[in-house]
Tab-separated table of C-alpha atoms in Angstrom:
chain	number	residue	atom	x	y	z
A	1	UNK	CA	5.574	5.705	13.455
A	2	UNK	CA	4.046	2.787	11.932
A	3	UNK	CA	1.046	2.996	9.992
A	4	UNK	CA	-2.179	0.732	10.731
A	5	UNK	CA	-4.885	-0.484	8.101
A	6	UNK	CA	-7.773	-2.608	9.849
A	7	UNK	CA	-8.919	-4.592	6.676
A	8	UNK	CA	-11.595	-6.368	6.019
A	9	UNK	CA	-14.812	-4.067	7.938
A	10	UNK	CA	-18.282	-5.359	6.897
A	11	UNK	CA	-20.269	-4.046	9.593
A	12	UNK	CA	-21.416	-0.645	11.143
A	13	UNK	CA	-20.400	-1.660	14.470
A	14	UNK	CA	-16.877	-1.868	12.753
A	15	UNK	CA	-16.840	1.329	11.657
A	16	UNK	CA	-17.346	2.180	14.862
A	17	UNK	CA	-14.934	0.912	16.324
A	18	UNK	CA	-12.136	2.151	13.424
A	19	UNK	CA	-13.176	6.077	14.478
A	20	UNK	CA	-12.404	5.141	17.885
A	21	UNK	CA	-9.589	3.837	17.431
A	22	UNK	CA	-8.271	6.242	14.266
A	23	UNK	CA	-6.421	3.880	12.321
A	24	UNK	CA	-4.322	5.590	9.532
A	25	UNK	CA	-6.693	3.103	6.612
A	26	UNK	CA	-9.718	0.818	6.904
A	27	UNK	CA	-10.000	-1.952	4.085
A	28	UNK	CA	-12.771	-2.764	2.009
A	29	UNK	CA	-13.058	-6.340	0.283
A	30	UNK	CA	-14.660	-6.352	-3.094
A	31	UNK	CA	-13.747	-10.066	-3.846
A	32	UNK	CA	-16.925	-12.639	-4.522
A	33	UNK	CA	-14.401	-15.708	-3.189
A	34	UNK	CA	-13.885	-14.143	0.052
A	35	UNK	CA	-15.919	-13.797	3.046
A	36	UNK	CA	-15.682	-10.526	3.959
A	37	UNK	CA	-16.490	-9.352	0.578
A	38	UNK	CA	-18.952	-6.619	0.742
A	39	UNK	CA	-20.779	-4.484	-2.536
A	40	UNK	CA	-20.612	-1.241	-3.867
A	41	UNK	CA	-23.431	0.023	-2.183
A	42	UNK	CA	-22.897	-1.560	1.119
A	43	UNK	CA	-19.207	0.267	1.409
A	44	UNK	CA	-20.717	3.675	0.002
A	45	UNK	CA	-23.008	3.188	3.249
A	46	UNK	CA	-19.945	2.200	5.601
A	47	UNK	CA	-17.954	5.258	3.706
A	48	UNK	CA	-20.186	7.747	4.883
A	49	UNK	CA	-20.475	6.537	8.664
A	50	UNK	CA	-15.912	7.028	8.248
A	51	UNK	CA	-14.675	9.776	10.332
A	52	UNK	CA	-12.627	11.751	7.607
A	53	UNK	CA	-8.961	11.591	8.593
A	54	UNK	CA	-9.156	7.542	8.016
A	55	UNK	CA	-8.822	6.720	4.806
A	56	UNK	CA	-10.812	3.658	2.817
A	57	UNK	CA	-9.285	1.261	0.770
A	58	UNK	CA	-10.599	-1.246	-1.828
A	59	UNK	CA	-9.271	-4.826	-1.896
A	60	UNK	CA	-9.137	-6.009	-5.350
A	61	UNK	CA	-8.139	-9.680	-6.903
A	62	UNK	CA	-8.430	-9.140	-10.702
A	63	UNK	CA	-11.013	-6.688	-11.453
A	64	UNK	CA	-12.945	-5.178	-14.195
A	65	UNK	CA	-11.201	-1.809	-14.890
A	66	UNK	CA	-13.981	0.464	-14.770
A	67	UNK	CA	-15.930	-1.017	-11.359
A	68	UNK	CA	-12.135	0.487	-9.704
A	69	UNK	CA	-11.955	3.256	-11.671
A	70	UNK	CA	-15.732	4.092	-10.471
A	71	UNK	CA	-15.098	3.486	-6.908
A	72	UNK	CA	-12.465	5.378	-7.037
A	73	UNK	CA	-13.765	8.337	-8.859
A	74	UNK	CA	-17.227	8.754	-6.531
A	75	UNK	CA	-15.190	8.504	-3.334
A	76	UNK	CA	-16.119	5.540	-1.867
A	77	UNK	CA	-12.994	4.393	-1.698
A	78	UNK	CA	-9.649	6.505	-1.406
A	79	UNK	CA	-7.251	4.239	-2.345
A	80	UNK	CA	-7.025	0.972	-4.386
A	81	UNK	CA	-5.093	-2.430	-3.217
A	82	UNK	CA	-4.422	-4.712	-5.909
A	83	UNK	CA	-3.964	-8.262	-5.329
A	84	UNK	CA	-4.326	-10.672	-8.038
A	85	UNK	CA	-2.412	-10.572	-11.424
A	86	UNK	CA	-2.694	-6.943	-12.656
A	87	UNK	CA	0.323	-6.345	-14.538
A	88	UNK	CA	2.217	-2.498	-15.112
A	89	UNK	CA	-0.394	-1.923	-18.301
A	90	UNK	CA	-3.252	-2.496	-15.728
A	91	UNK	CA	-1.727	0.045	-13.768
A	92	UNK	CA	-1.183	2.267	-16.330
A	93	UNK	CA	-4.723	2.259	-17.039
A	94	UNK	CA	-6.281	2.482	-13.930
A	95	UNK	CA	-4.178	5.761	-13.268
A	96	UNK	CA	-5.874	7.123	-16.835
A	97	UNK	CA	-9.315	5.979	-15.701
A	98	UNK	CA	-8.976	7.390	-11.800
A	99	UNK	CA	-5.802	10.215	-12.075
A	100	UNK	CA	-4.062	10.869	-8.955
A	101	UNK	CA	-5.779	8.179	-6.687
A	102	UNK	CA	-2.981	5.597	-5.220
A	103	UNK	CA	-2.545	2.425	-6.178
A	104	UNK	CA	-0.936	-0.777	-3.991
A	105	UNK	CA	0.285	-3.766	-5.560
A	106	UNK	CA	0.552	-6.946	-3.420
A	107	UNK	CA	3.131	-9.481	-3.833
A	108	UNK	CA	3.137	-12.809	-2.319
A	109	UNK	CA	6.458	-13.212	-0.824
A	110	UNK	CA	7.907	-16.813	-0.873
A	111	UNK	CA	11.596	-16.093	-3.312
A	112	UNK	CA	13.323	-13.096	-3.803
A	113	UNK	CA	11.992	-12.077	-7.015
A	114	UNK	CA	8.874	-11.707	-5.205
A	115	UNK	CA	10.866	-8.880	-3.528
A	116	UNK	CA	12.748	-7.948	-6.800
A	117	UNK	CA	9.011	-7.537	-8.642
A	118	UNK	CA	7.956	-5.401	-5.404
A	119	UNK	CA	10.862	-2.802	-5.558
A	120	UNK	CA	10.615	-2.464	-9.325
A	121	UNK	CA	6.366	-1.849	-9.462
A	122	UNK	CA	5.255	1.434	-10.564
A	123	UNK	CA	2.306	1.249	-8.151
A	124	UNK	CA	2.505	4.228	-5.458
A	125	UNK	CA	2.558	1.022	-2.703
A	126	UNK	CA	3.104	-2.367	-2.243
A	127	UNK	CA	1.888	-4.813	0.382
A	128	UNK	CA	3.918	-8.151	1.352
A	129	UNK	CA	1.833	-10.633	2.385
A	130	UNK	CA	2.327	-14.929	2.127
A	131	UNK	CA	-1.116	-14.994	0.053
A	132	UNK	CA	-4.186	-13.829	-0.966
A	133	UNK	CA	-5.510	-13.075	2.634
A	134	UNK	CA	-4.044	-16.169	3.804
A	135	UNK	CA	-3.488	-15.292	7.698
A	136	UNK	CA	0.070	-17.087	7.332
A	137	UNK	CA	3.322	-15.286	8.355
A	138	UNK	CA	5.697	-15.731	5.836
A	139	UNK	CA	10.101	-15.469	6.021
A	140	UNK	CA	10.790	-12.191	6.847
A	141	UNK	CA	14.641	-12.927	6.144
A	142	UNK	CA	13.518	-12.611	2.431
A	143	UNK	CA	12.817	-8.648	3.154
A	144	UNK	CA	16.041	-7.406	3.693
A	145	UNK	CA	16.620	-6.377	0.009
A	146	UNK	CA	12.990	-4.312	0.247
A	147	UNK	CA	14.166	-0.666	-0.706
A	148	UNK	CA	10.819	1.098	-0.795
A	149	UNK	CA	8.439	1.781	2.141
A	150	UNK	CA	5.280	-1.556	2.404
A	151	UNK	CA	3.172	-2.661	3.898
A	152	UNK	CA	3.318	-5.919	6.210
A	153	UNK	CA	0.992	-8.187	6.008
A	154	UNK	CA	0.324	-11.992	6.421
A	155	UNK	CA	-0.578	-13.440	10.099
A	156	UNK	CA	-0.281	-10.601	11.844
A	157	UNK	CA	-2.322	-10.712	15.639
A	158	UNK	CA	-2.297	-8.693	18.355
A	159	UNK	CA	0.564	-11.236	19.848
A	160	UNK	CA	2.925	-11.099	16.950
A	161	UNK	CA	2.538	-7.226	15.809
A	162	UNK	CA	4.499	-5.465	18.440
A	163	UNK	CA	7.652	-7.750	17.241
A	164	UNK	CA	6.887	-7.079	13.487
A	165	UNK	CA	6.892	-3.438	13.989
A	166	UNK	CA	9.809	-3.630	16.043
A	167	UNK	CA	12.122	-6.042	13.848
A	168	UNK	CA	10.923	-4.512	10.653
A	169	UNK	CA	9.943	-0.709	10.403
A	170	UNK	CA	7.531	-1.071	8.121
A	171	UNK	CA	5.699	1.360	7.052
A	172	UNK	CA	2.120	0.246	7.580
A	173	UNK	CA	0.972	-3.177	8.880
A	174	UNK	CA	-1.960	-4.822	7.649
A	175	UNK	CA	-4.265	-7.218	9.961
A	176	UNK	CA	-7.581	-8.691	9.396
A	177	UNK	CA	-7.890	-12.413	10.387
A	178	UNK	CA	-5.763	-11.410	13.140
A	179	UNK	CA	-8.221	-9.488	14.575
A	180	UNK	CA	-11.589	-11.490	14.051
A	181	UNK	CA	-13.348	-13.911	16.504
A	182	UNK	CA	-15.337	-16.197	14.857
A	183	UNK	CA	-14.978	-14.778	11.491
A	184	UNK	CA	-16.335	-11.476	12.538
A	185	UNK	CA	-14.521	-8.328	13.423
A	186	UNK	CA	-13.585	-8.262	18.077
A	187	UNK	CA	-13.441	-4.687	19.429
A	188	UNK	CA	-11.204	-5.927	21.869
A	189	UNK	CA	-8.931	-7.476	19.678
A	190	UNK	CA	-8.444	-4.517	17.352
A	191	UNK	CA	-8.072	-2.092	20.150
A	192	UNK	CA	-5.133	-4.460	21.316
A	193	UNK	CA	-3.587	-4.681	17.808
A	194	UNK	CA	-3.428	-0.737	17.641
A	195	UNK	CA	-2.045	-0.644	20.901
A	196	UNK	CA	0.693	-2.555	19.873
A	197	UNK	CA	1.461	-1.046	16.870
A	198	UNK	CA	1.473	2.565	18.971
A	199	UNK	CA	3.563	0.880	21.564
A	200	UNK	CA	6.532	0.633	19.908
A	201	UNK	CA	9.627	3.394	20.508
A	202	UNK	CA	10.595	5.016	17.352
């Protein structure tokens, strides 16, 4: 079955909501540009309030090394999600600096090189999305040369999921945007997104 991450949590209430609901990964957004960007010691706190069997992942756009590395290695987060420019050496180094945590590399899809680059990463993952948290659905045609499991993201909702899931197989879809109101995290909308990922037959 399809795997869910709920990205983007800032609040308690969120958190909340994620244990209900048991997603397989919650995101956290450690990006200054973005709004949902949250510190260090704000996602330690949101960490511990994480019922265990969901795992927490940091967002990323170009990063100092060691703040990853450190998040990584005191358990805040679990897993980290790359999406700016880090190249294979970056990867390389993170893995020396935090051994045997996972690494995701995100490709903006828009040729098929984009796809090409995503097949041949080293990183444990990747996540397709049209952009850096864009909330745009991009061509889905261009993923039928994917060989590797992904995650799906870009403009995902509660409306368009079921079909994604469906159509694609992925093997995790990623929603944020999708399931905000008012730039802030709906219950009901993320209960309805999960729903619709679950709904679908193997």
């Amino acid at each position: 079955m399809t795997k869910i991450k709920l990205c983007g949590l800032t609040r308690a209430c969120d958190i909340e909501v994620a244990n209900t609901l048991k997603p397989e990964y919650i995101g956290f957004v450690f990006w200054e540009k973005s709004k949902r960007n949250i510190s260090a010691a704000e996602a330690q706190k949101l960490r511990q309030q994480l019922v265990p069997e969901i795992q927490a992942v940091g967002v990323f756009v170009d990063p100092e090394l060691r703040m990853v590395a450190e998040l990584l290695n005191q358990g805040v987060i679990q897993i980290a999600q790359l999406h700016g420019r880090e190249d294979e050496d970056y990867i390389r180094a993170l893995r020396q600096m935090a051994p045997g945590k996972p690494i995701i590399k995100a490709y903006k899809v828009r040729t098929p090189e984009d796809v090409k680059a995503a097949n041949e990463s080293t990183a444990d993952g990747v996540l397709l999305d049209s952009g850096t948290g864009s909330g745009q659905v991009f061509d889905w045609q261009l993923l039928k040369d994917i060989n590797r499991p992904y995650f799906l993201a870009g403009g995902l909702t509660t409306d368009t999921v079921h079909q994604a899931v469906q159509q694609l197989k992925p093997y995790a879809v990623d929603v944020s945007s999708g399931i905000e109101t008012e730039g802030l995290k709906d219950p009901d909308k993320m209960k309805r997104f999960v729903e619709a990922v679950r709904s679908v037959r193997e």
